[in-house]
mmCIF file of C-alpha atoms in Angstrom:
data_model
loop_
_atom_site.group_PDB
_atom_site.id
_atom_site.type_symbol
_atom_site.label_atom_id
_atom_site.label_comp_id
_atom_site.label_asym_id
_atom_site.label_seq_id
_atom_site.Cartn_x
_atom_site.Cartn_y
_atom_site.Cartn_z
ATOM 1 C CA MET A 274 71.786 104.587 99.564
ATOM 2 C CA THR A 275 71.944 106.793 95.847
ATOM 3 C CA GLN A 276 71.735 104.043 93.211
ATOM 4 C CA HIS A 277 74.676 104.525 91.072
ATOM 5 C CA LEU A 278 73.990 101.363 88.958
ATOM 6 C CA LYS A 279 71.128 99.305 87.531
ATOM 7 C CA THR A 280 72.315 95.970 86.858
ATOM 8 C CA SER A 281 73.211 92.559 88.228
ATOM 9 C CA PRO A 282 77.129 92.248 89.557
ATOM 10 C CA ARG A 283 76.888 89.057 87.185
ATOM 11 C CA ASP A 284 77.002 90.933 84.181
ATOM 12 C CA SER A 285 80.319 92.200 83.039
ATOM 13 C CA VAL A 286 80.480 95.646 81.538
ATOM 14 C CA PHE A 287 82.423 94.165 78.658
ATOM 15 C CA ASN A 288 79.551 91.416 77.686
ATOM 16 C CA VAL A 289 76.430 93.960 78.009
ATOM 17 C CA GLN A 290 75.323 95.007 74.506
ATOM 18 C CA SER A 291 75.495 98.626 73.724
ATOM 19 C CA SER A 292 73.521 101.172 71.812
ATOM 20 C CA HIS A 293 75.444 104.306 72.697
ATOM 21 C CA GLY A 294 76.282 104.864 68.743
ATOM 22 C CA MET A 295 78.964 107.353 68.524
ATOM 23 C CA ALA A 296 79.367 107.001 72.466
ATOM 24 C CA SER A 297 80.631 103.201 73.127
ATOM 25 C CA THR A 298 83.717 102.691 71.204
ATOM 26 C CA VAL A 299 85.435 99.534 72.795
ATOM 27 C CA PRO A 300 85.236 96.783 73.535
ATOM 28 C CA VAL A 301 81.708 96.404 72.673
ATOM 29 C CA VAL A 302 79.341 96.467 69.828
ATOM 30 C CA PRO A 303 76.499 98.562 69.609
ATOM 31 C CA ARG A 304 73.306 97.610 67.567
ATOM 32 C CA GLY A 305 72.008 99.235 64.667
ATOM 33 C CA VAL A 306 71.144 102.886 65.482
ATOM 34 C CA PHE A 307 67.216 102.018 64.232
ATOM 35 C CA SER A 308 67.099 98.532 66.006
ATOM 36 C CA PRO A 309 65.806 97.961 68.984
ATOM 37 C CA SER A 310 68.275 96.816 72.175
ATOM 38 C CA THR A 311 68.742 96.165 75.824
ATOM 39 C CA PRO A 312 69.468 98.829 77.953
ATOM 40 C CA PRO A 313 72.853 99.140 78.940
ATOM 41 C CA PRO A 314 74.380 99.288 82.760
ATOM 42 C CA ALA A 315 73.325 102.989 83.959
ATOM 43 C CA VAL A 316 75.650 105.327 85.332
ATOM 44 C CA TRP A 317 74.732 107.672 87.970
ATOM 45 C CA PRO A 318 73.319 110.483 85.706
ATOM 46 C CA PRO A 319 75.763 113.295 87.265
ATOM 47 C CA LEU A 320 78.385 111.274 87.354
ATOM 48 C CA ASP A 321 77.860 110.300 83.108
ATOM 49 C CA PHE A 322 77.397 113.983 82.736
ATOM 50 C CA ALA A 323 81.060 114.702 84.173
ATOM 51 C CA LEU A 324 82.298 111.758 82.259
ATOM 52 C CA GLY A 325 81.413 112.801 79.491
ATOM 53 C CA ALA A 326 82.470 116.495 79.901
ATOM 54 C CA LEU A 327 86.065 115.310 80.824
ATOM 55 C CA ALA A 328 86.142 113.098 77.851
ATOM 56 C CA CYS A 329 85.471 115.732 75.258
ATOM 57 C CA CYS A 330 87.932 118.208 77.385
ATOM 58 C CA ALA A 331 90.667 115.605 77.178
ATOM 59 C CA ALA A 332 89.520 115.044 73.070
ATOM 60 C CA CYS A 333 89.904 118.997 72.625
ATOM 61 C CA VAL A 334 93.370 120.001 74.093
ATOM 62 C CA PHE A 335 94.695 117.964 71.297
ATOM 63 C CA THR A 336 92.202 119.221 68.508
ATOM 64 C CA ASN A 337 92.127 122.734 69.218
ATOM 65 C CA PRO A 338 94.606 123.822 66.661
ATOM 66 C CA LEU A 339 92.206 122.362 64.029
ATOM 67 C CA GLU A 340 89.677 124.467 65.402
ATOM 68 C CA VAL A 341 91.667 127.372 65.106
ATOM 69 C CA VAL A 342 92.853 127.027 61.457
ATOM 70 C CA LYS A 343 89.092 125.775 60.315
ATOM 71 C CA THR A 344 87.811 129.174 62.145
ATOM 72 C CA ARG A 345 90.352 131.313 60.231
ATOM 73 C CA LEU A 346 89.652 129.357 56.844
ATOM 74 C CA GLN A 347 85.884 129.916 57.275
ATOM 75 C CA LEU A 348 86.354 133.517 57.773
ATOM 76 C CA GLN A 349 89.003 134.043 55.203
ATOM 77 C CA GLY A 350 86.984 136.213 52.386
ATOM 78 C CA GLU A 351 83.617 137.005 53.953
ATOM 79 C CA LEU A 352 81.199 138.216 51.536
ATOM 80 C CA CYS A 353 83.961 138.384 48.885
ATOM 81 C CA ALA A 354 83.815 137.049 45.181
ATOM 82 C CA ARG A 355 86.264 134.050 44.982
ATOM 83 C CA GLY A 356 89.693 135.483 43.706
ATOM 84 C CA SER A 357 88.844 139.223 44.845
ATOM 85 C CA TYR A 358 90.802 138.910 48.587
ATOM 86 C CA GLN A 359 94.119 138.183 49.442
ATOM 87 C CA ARG A 360 94.309 134.503 50.931
ATOM 88 C CA HIS A 361 96.667 134.373 53.912
ATOM 89 C CA TYR A 362 95.429 130.652 54.484
ATOM 90 C CA HIS A 363 95.664 128.213 51.143
ATOM 91 C CA GLY A 364 94.705 124.782 53.679
ATOM 92 C CA VAL A 365 95.316 122.765 56.717
ATOM 93 C CA LEU A 366 98.966 121.984 56.590
ATOM 94 C CA GLN A 367 99.757 125.929 55.337
ATOM 95 C CA ALA A 368 97.450 127.539 57.668
ATOM 96 C CA LEU A 369 98.858 125.395 60.664
ATOM 97 C CA TRP A 370 102.462 126.427 59.499
ATOM 98 C CA VAL A 371 101.519 130.064 59.004
ATOM 99 C CA VAL A 372 99.917 130.497 62.437
ATOM 100 C CA GLY A 373 102.474 128.732 64.468
ATOM 101 C CA ARG A 374 104.962 130.856 62.424
ATOM 102 C CA THR A 375 103.392 134.521 63.091
ATOM 103 C CA ASP A 376 101.542 134.094 66.343
ATOM 104 C CA GLY A 377 103.471 131.269 67.913
ATOM 105 C CA LEU A 378 102.629 127.884 69.372
ATOM 106 C CA ARG A 379 100.278 129.634 71.769
ATOM 107 C CA GLY A 380 98.443 130.869 68.862
ATOM 108 C CA LEU A 381 97.468 127.321 67.381
ATOM 109 C CA GLN A 382 95.872 127.163 71.114
ATOM 110 C CA LYS A 383 94.149 130.398 70.969
ATOM 111 C CA GLY A 384 90.504 129.961 72.977
ATOM 112 C CA LEU A 385 91.614 126.611 74.561
ATOM 113 C CA SER A 386 90.586 127.855 77.909
ATOM 114 C CA VAL A 387 86.981 128.605 76.645
ATOM 115 C CA GLY A 388 87.074 125.980 74.200
ATOM 116 C CA LEU A 389 87.216 123.579 77.200
ATOM 117 C CA ILE A 390 84.433 124.993 78.948
ATOM 118 C CA TYR A 391 82.591 124.925 76.269
ATOM 119 C CA GLN A 392 83.200 121.298 75.262
ATOM 120 C CA GLY A 393 82.466 120.638 79.089
ATOM 121 C CA VAL A 394 79.460 122.058 79.178
ATOM 122 C CA MET A 395 78.197 121.323 75.609
ATOM 123 C CA ASN A 396 78.946 117.484 75.570
ATOM 124 C CA GLY A 397 78.343 117.134 79.393
ATOM 125 C CA VAL A 398 74.857 117.832 78.482
ATOM 126 C CA ARG A 399 74.935 116.041 74.967
ATOM 127 C CA LEU A 400 76.380 112.618 75.855
ATOM 128 C CA GLY A 401 74.533 112.891 79.602
ATOM 129 C CA SER A 402 71.325 113.697 77.916
ATOM 130 C CA TYR A 403 71.594 110.823 75.323
ATOM 131 C CA SER A 404 72.836 108.366 78.078
ATOM 132 C CA TYR A 405 70.091 109.124 80.071
ATOM 133 C CA CYS A 406 67.615 108.750 77.168
ATOM 134 C CA GLU A 407 68.887 105.440 76.866
ATOM 135 C CA THR A 408 68.347 104.524 80.462
ATOM 136 C CA LEU A 409 64.839 105.736 80.039
ATOM 137 C CA GLY A 410 64.695 103.257 76.683
ATOM 138 C CA PHE A 411 63.676 105.777 74.263
ATOM 139 C CA THR A 412 66.781 104.987 71.711
ATOM 140 C CA ARG A 413 64.793 101.523 71.791
ATOM 141 C CA VAL A 414 62.331 102.866 70.010
ATOM 142 C CA HIS A 415 62.499 103.065 66.048
ATOM 143 C CA GLY A 416 64.400 105.909 65.188
ATOM 144 C CA GLY A 417 64.941 107.238 68.979
ATOM 145 C CA SER A 418 68.625 107.032 68.559
ATOM 146 C CA LEU A 419 68.796 109.575 66.190
ATOM 147 C CA LEU A 420 66.171 111.676 67.817
ATOM 148 C CA SER A 421 67.734 111.622 70.703
ATOM 149 C CA GLY A 422 71.364 112.608 69.607
ATOM 150 C CA ALA A 423 70.035 115.465 67.678
ATOM 151 C CA VAL A 424 67.512 116.857 70.780
ATOM 152 C CA ALA A 425 70.698 116.097 73.263
ATOM 153 C CA GLY A 426 73.005 118.059 70.895
ATOM 154 C CA ALA A 427 70.604 120.924 70.405
ATOM 155 C CA LEU A 428 70.211 121.525 74.087
ATOM 156 C CA GLY A 429 73.948 121.617 74.863
ATOM 157 C CA ALA A 430 74.898 123.393 72.059
ATOM 158 C CA PHE A 431 72.273 126.084 73.223
ATOM 159 C CA ILE A 432 73.299 126.135 77.350
ATOM 160 C CA ALA A 433 77.253 126.164 75.975
ATOM 161 C CA SER A 434 76.582 128.699 73.122
ATOM 162 C CA PRO A 435 77.943 131.613 75.318
ATOM 163 C CA ALA A 436 81.169 130.076 75.485
ATOM 164 C CA TYR A 437 81.123 129.206 72.027
ATOM 165 C CA LEU A 438 80.567 132.992 71.073
ATOM 166 C CA VAL A 439 84.071 133.824 73.152
ATOM 167 C CA LYS A 440 85.801 131.057 71.520
ATOM 168 C CA THR A 441 84.918 131.896 67.864
ATOM 169 C CA HIS A 442 86.092 135.563 68.921
ATOM 170 C CA LEU A 443 89.163 134.245 70.135
ATOM 171 C CA GLN A 444 89.973 132.142 67.759
ATOM 172 C CA ALA A 445 89.736 134.589 64.995
ATOM 173 C CA GLN A 446 91.966 137.085 66.428
ATOM 174 C CA ALA A 447 95.516 137.733 65.087
ATOM 175 C CA VAL A 448 98.117 139.754 63.996
ATOM 176 C CA GLU A 449 97.274 142.145 61.084
ATOM 177 C CA ALA A 450 99.051 140.631 58.958
ATOM 178 C CA ILE A 451 97.148 137.289 59.053
ATOM 179 C CA ALA A 452 93.621 138.905 59.958
ATOM 180 C CA VAL A 453 90.780 137.541 58.553
ATOM 181 C CA GLY A 454 87.143 138.505 59.473
ATOM 182 C CA HIS A 455 85.921 140.679 62.125
ATOM 183 C CA GLN A 456 88.525 141.533 65.068
ATOM 184 C CA HIS A 457 87.108 141.792 68.131
ATOM 185 C CA ASN A 458 90.530 142.452 70.152
ATOM 186 C CA HIS A 459 89.308 141.129 73.453
ATOM 187 C CA LEU A 460 92.390 140.829 76.044
ATOM 188 C CA GLY A 461 90.676 137.606 77.076
ATOM 189 C CA VAL A 462 88.211 135.267 78.113
ATOM 190 C CA SER A 463 86.881 137.282 80.912
ATOM 191 C CA ASP A 464 87.454 140.370 79.146
ATOM 192 C CA ALA A 465 85.097 138.590 76.340
ATOM 193 C CA PHE A 466 82.335 137.793 78.418
ATOM 194 C CA VAL A 467 82.034 141.277 80.433
ATOM 195 C CA THR A 468 82.702 143.378 77.005
ATOM 196 C CA ILE A 469 80.319 141.220 75.239
ATOM 197 C CA TYR A 470 77.730 141.720 78.277
ATOM 198 C CA ARG A 471 78.380 145.335 78.520
ATOM 199 C CA ARG A 472 77.115 145.992 75.039
ATOM 200 C CA GLU A 473 74.965 144.019 74.254
ATOM 201 C CA GLY A 474 73.759 142.422 77.757
ATOM 202 C CA VAL A 475 72.939 138.826 78.781
ATOM 203 C CA ILE A 476 70.612 138.194 74.968
ATOM 204 C CA GLY A 477 73.950 139.541 73.641
ATOM 205 C CA LEU A 478 75.701 135.728 75.420
ATOM 206 C CA TRP A 479 73.750 133.884 72.930
ATOM 207 C CA ARG A 480 74.211 136.029 69.765
ATOM 208 C CA GLY A 481 74.450 133.389 66.879
ATOM 209 C CA VAL A 482 72.899 130.592 68.653
ATOM 210 C CA ASN A 483 70.521 130.395 65.729
ATOM 211 C CA GLY A 484 73.331 128.695 63.756
ATOM 212 C CA ALA A 485 74.788 126.540 66.500
ATOM 213 C CA VAL A 486 71.880 124.403 67.792
ATOM 214 C CA PRO A 487 71.037 123.040 63.790
ATOM 215 C CA ARG A 488 74.805 122.635 63.650
ATOM 216 C CA VAL A 489 75.117 120.436 66.768
ATOM 217 C CA MET A 490 71.528 119.021 65.796
ATOM 218 C CA VAL A 491 72.796 117.871 62.250
ATOM 219 C CA GLY A 492 76.308 116.683 63.498
ATOM 220 C CA SER A 493 75.054 115.036 66.458
ATOM 221 C CA ALA A 494 72.297 113.266 64.647
ATOM 222 C CA VAL A 495 74.742 112.102 61.455
ATOM 223 C CA GLN A 496 77.585 111.251 63.612
ATOM 224 C CA LEU A 497 75.536 108.860 65.669
ATOM 225 C CA ALA A 498 74.118 106.811 63.161
ATOM 226 C CA THR A 499 76.835 106.790 60.546
ATOM 227 C CA PHE A 500 79.393 105.721 63.341
ATOM 228 C CA THR A 501 77.285 102.849 64.938
ATOM 229 C CA SER A 502 76.563 101.753 61.312
ATOM 230 C CA ALA A 503 80.583 102.199 60.264
ATOM 231 C CA LYS A 504 81.991 100.222 63.624
ATOM 232 C CA ASP A 505 79.470 97.071 62.910
ATOM 233 C CA TRP A 506 80.606 97.001 59.155
ATOM 234 C CA VAL A 507 84.327 97.538 60.354
ATOM 235 C CA LEU A 508 83.556 94.630 62.752
ATOM 236 C CA LYS A 509 81.931 92.552 60.425
ATOM 237 C CA SER A 510 84.493 92.778 57.841
ATOM 238 C CA GLN A 511 87.126 91.476 60.522
ATOM 239 C CA TRP A 512 89.825 93.603 59.357
ATOM 240 C CA PHE A 513 91.313 93.880 63.299
ATOM 241 C CA SER A 514 90.532 92.537 66.465
ATOM 242 C CA SER A 515 87.145 93.724 67.600
ATOM 243 C CA ASP A 516 88.725 95.446 70.688
ATOM 244 C CA SER A 517 91.146 97.321 68.484
ATOM 245 C CA TRP A 518 91.495 100.861 68.358
ATOM 246 C CA LEU A 519 91.811 100.799 64.811
ATOM 247 C CA THR A 520 88.348 99.478 64.589
ATOM 248 C CA ALA A 521 87.173 102.994 66.438
ATOM 249 C CA LEU A 522 89.276 105.122 64.324
ATOM 250 C CA VAL A 523 88.301 103.744 60.804
ATOM 251 C CA ALA A 524 84.502 104.111 62.044
ATOM 252 C CA ALA A 525 85.299 107.728 62.966
ATOM 253 C CA MET A 526 86.746 108.380 59.862
ATOM 254 C CA ILE A 527 84.149 107.160 58.036
ATOM 255 C CA SER A 528 81.692 108.787 59.748
ATOM 256 C CA GLY A 529 84.016 111.790 59.921
ATOM 257 C CA VAL A 530 83.348 112.275 55.723
ATOM 258 C CA ALA A 531 79.286 112.019 56.276
ATOM 259 C CA VAL A 532 79.236 114.637 59.287
ATOM 260 C CA ALA A 533 82.157 116.529 57.321
ATOM 261 C CA ILE A 534 79.872 116.999 54.291
ATOM 262 C CA THR A 535 76.270 117.632 56.202
ATOM 263 C CA MET A 536 77.985 119.499 58.841
ATOM 264 C CA THR A 537 80.121 122.117 57.453
ATOM 265 C CA PRO A 538 77.813 124.620 55.685
ATOM 266 C CA PHE A 539 76.293 125.002 59.181
ATOM 267 C CA ASP A 540 79.504 125.450 60.835
ATOM 268 C CA VAL A 541 80.371 128.394 58.331
ATOM 269 C CA ILE A 542 76.958 130.068 58.928
ATOM 270 C CA SER A 543 77.517 129.201 62.849
ATOM 271 C CA THR A 544 80.719 130.680 62.957
ATOM 272 C CA ARG A 545 79.750 133.783 60.490
ATOM 273 C CA LEU A 546 76.832 134.832 62.868
ATOM 274 C CA TYR A 547 79.161 134.336 66.089
ATOM 275 C CA ASN A 548 81.955 136.529 64.568
ATOM 276 C CA GLN A 549 79.957 139.584 63.004
ATOM 277 C CA PRO A 550 80.070 142.888 64.641
ATOM 278 C CA VAL A 551 76.993 144.514 66.212
ATOM 279 C CA ASP A 552 76.022 148.037 65.744
ATOM 280 C CA GLU A 553 74.525 150.593 68.102
ATOM 281 C CA PHE A 554 71.062 149.095 68.021
ATOM 282 C CA ARG A 555 72.516 145.255 68.983
ATOM 283 C CA LYS A 556 71.477 144.246 65.594
ATOM 284 C CA GLY A 557 74.311 141.941 63.007
ATOM 285 C CA ARG A 558 76.108 144.627 60.740
ATOM 286 C CA LEU A 559 76.477 141.453 58.159
ATOM 287 C CA TYR A 560 73.534 139.269 58.626
ATOM 288 C CA HIS A 561 70.258 139.102 60.225
ATOM 289 C CA SER A 562 69.395 135.541 60.728
ATOM 290 C CA PHE A 563 70.522 132.236 59.784
ATOM 291 C CA SER A 564 68.730 132.341 56.699
ATOM 292 C CA ASP A 565 70.180 135.826 55.312
ATOM 293 C CA CYS A 566 73.442 134.603 56.314
ATOM 294 C CA LEU A 567 72.971 131.447 53.740
ATOM 295 C CA LEU A 568 71.899 133.499 50.994
ATOM 296 C CA LYS A 569 74.364 136.019 51.261
ATOM 297 C CA VAL A 570 77.101 133.774 51.348
ATOM 298 C CA CYS A 571 75.949 132.037 48.179
ATOM 299 C CA GLN A 572 75.330 134.867 46.180
ATOM 300 C CA THR A 573 78.651 135.991 46.906
ATOM 301 C CA GLU A 574 81.294 133.249 47.323
ATOM 302 C CA GLY A 575 79.449 130.520 45.724
ATOM 303 C CA VAL A 576 77.993 127.269 46.803
ATOM 304 C CA LEU A 577 81.430 126.260 47.717
ATOM 305 C CA GLY A 578 82.105 128.948 50.298
ATOM 306 C CA LEU A 579 79.376 126.765 52.470
ATOM 307 C CA TYR A 580 82.404 124.238 52.502
ATOM 308 C CA LYS A 581 85.291 126.473 53.424
ATOM 309 C CA GLY A 582 87.311 125.194 56.053
ATOM 310 C CA MET A 583 86.105 121.546 55.575
ATOM 311 C CA GLY A 584 89.625 120.156 55.598
ATOM 312 C CA PRO A 585 90.185 120.597 59.302
ATOM 313 C CA VAL A 586 86.424 119.973 60.173
ATOM 314 C CA PHE A 587 86.868 116.414 58.527
ATOM 315 C CA LEU A 588 90.617 116.211 59.984
ATOM 316 C CA ARG A 589 89.091 117.059 63.500
ATOM 317 C CA LEU A 590 85.999 114.956 63.893
ATOM 318 C CA ALA A 591 88.196 111.396 63.396
ATOM 319 C CA PRO A 592 90.893 112.142 66.175
ATOM 320 C CA HIS A 593 87.889 113.921 68.583
ATOM 321 C CA THR A 594 85.720 110.897 68.006
ATOM 322 C CA VAL A 595 87.815 108.650 68.698
ATOM 323 C CA LEU A 596 89.681 110.237 71.568
ATOM 324 C CA SER A 597 86.370 111.754 73.479
ATOM 325 C CA MET A 598 84.434 108.479 72.605
ATOM 326 C CA VAL A 599 87.122 105.997 74.349
ATOM 327 C CA PHE A 600 88.016 108.045 77.351
ATOM 328 C CA TRP A 601 84.190 108.748 77.863
ATOM 329 C CA ASP A 602 84.002 104.738 77.224
ATOM 330 C CA LEU A 603 86.934 103.802 79.435
ATOM 331 C CA MET A 604 85.817 106.058 82.648
ATOM 332 C CA ARG A 605 82.472 104.811 82.458
ATOM 333 C CA GLN A 606 83.900 101.048 82.084
ATOM 334 C CA ARG A 607 85.736 102.387 85.446
ATOM 335 C CA ALA A 608 82.841 103.827 87.166
ATOM 336 C CA LEU A 609 80.911 100.494 86.176
ATOM 337 C CA LYS A 610 83.639 98.159 87.737
ATOM 338 C CA TYR A 611 83.874 100.082 90.853
ATOM 339 C CA ASP A 612 80.187 100.086 91.494
ATOM 340 C CA LEU A 613 80.649 96.247 91.135
ATOM 341 C CA SER A 614 83.174 95.818 93.350
ATOM 342 C CA GLN A 615 81.463 97.669 95.831
ATOM 343 C CA GLY A 616 78.708 95.577 95.524
ATOM 344 C CA ARG A 617 76.081 97.971 94.506
ATOM 345 C CA THR A 618 73.100 96.712 92.925
#
């Protein structure tokens, strides 16, 4: 019989310490990222992959409009000096209003279907891999949680890169009056995949992955470290009860500041690399590499150009972290309780 659970029925899932860091939100309290911890009860790895994917897809439905706005802000004034271009978007709320008024409510959910594919694949691999590393005991090693989070994030980003490429193309598309960045004019998700494949081949589907991998590695590692520490600090401060969702929200907001500051430059570069047009030789017309993009942005737009779209990055991180981690934690607890009720040991 397949072994779904590696714990004694006597151990309640509510009493076992977890070191999931950003993964576990309620009601258990994770130990410090760099300190040894007892492995939590293990969910069957394929099931854990699926639960992680479903949790992040559920969160994506609520946060996708901020992703659309973030993409537009990051492409606005691409390789142009400050003040030398027309600004269609002036902030998060104004951008949401402009997109909704011009493209309609459907415009705020552009790229949602492929965004769900990306979230499902990337986070299914990322969270599932991290959970598997935890089960193997890698996270109990000094610094193991941070390293496991970064490696799991890089693996997920690489595998899901084609979906992120198409998502960026679709979310950048807009009517001419408010268009920013290169317009690929895809007719839909399937048309985008087919067009890119016919024009650039299989390798073209992974264009921009050199920006996505460091982006997710940095974001995943920082989020893992700061969310765990912030949640522990909030609990020690006794502002809320230990099982309150407000504890996770405050921890996610604190974590969101650190992640937004460290990840936004990588996010901007990733968006630019994904959205740039290509020439007849299948080479990027604007940037040749990650470092080339970094230098060109700094030279033409200044260092602040690397922080375009930081507002929606932060506003999206907190609710997305809370929703995805709470959904994942609740579903894992359900799976563990089901295994316990079935008497699996």
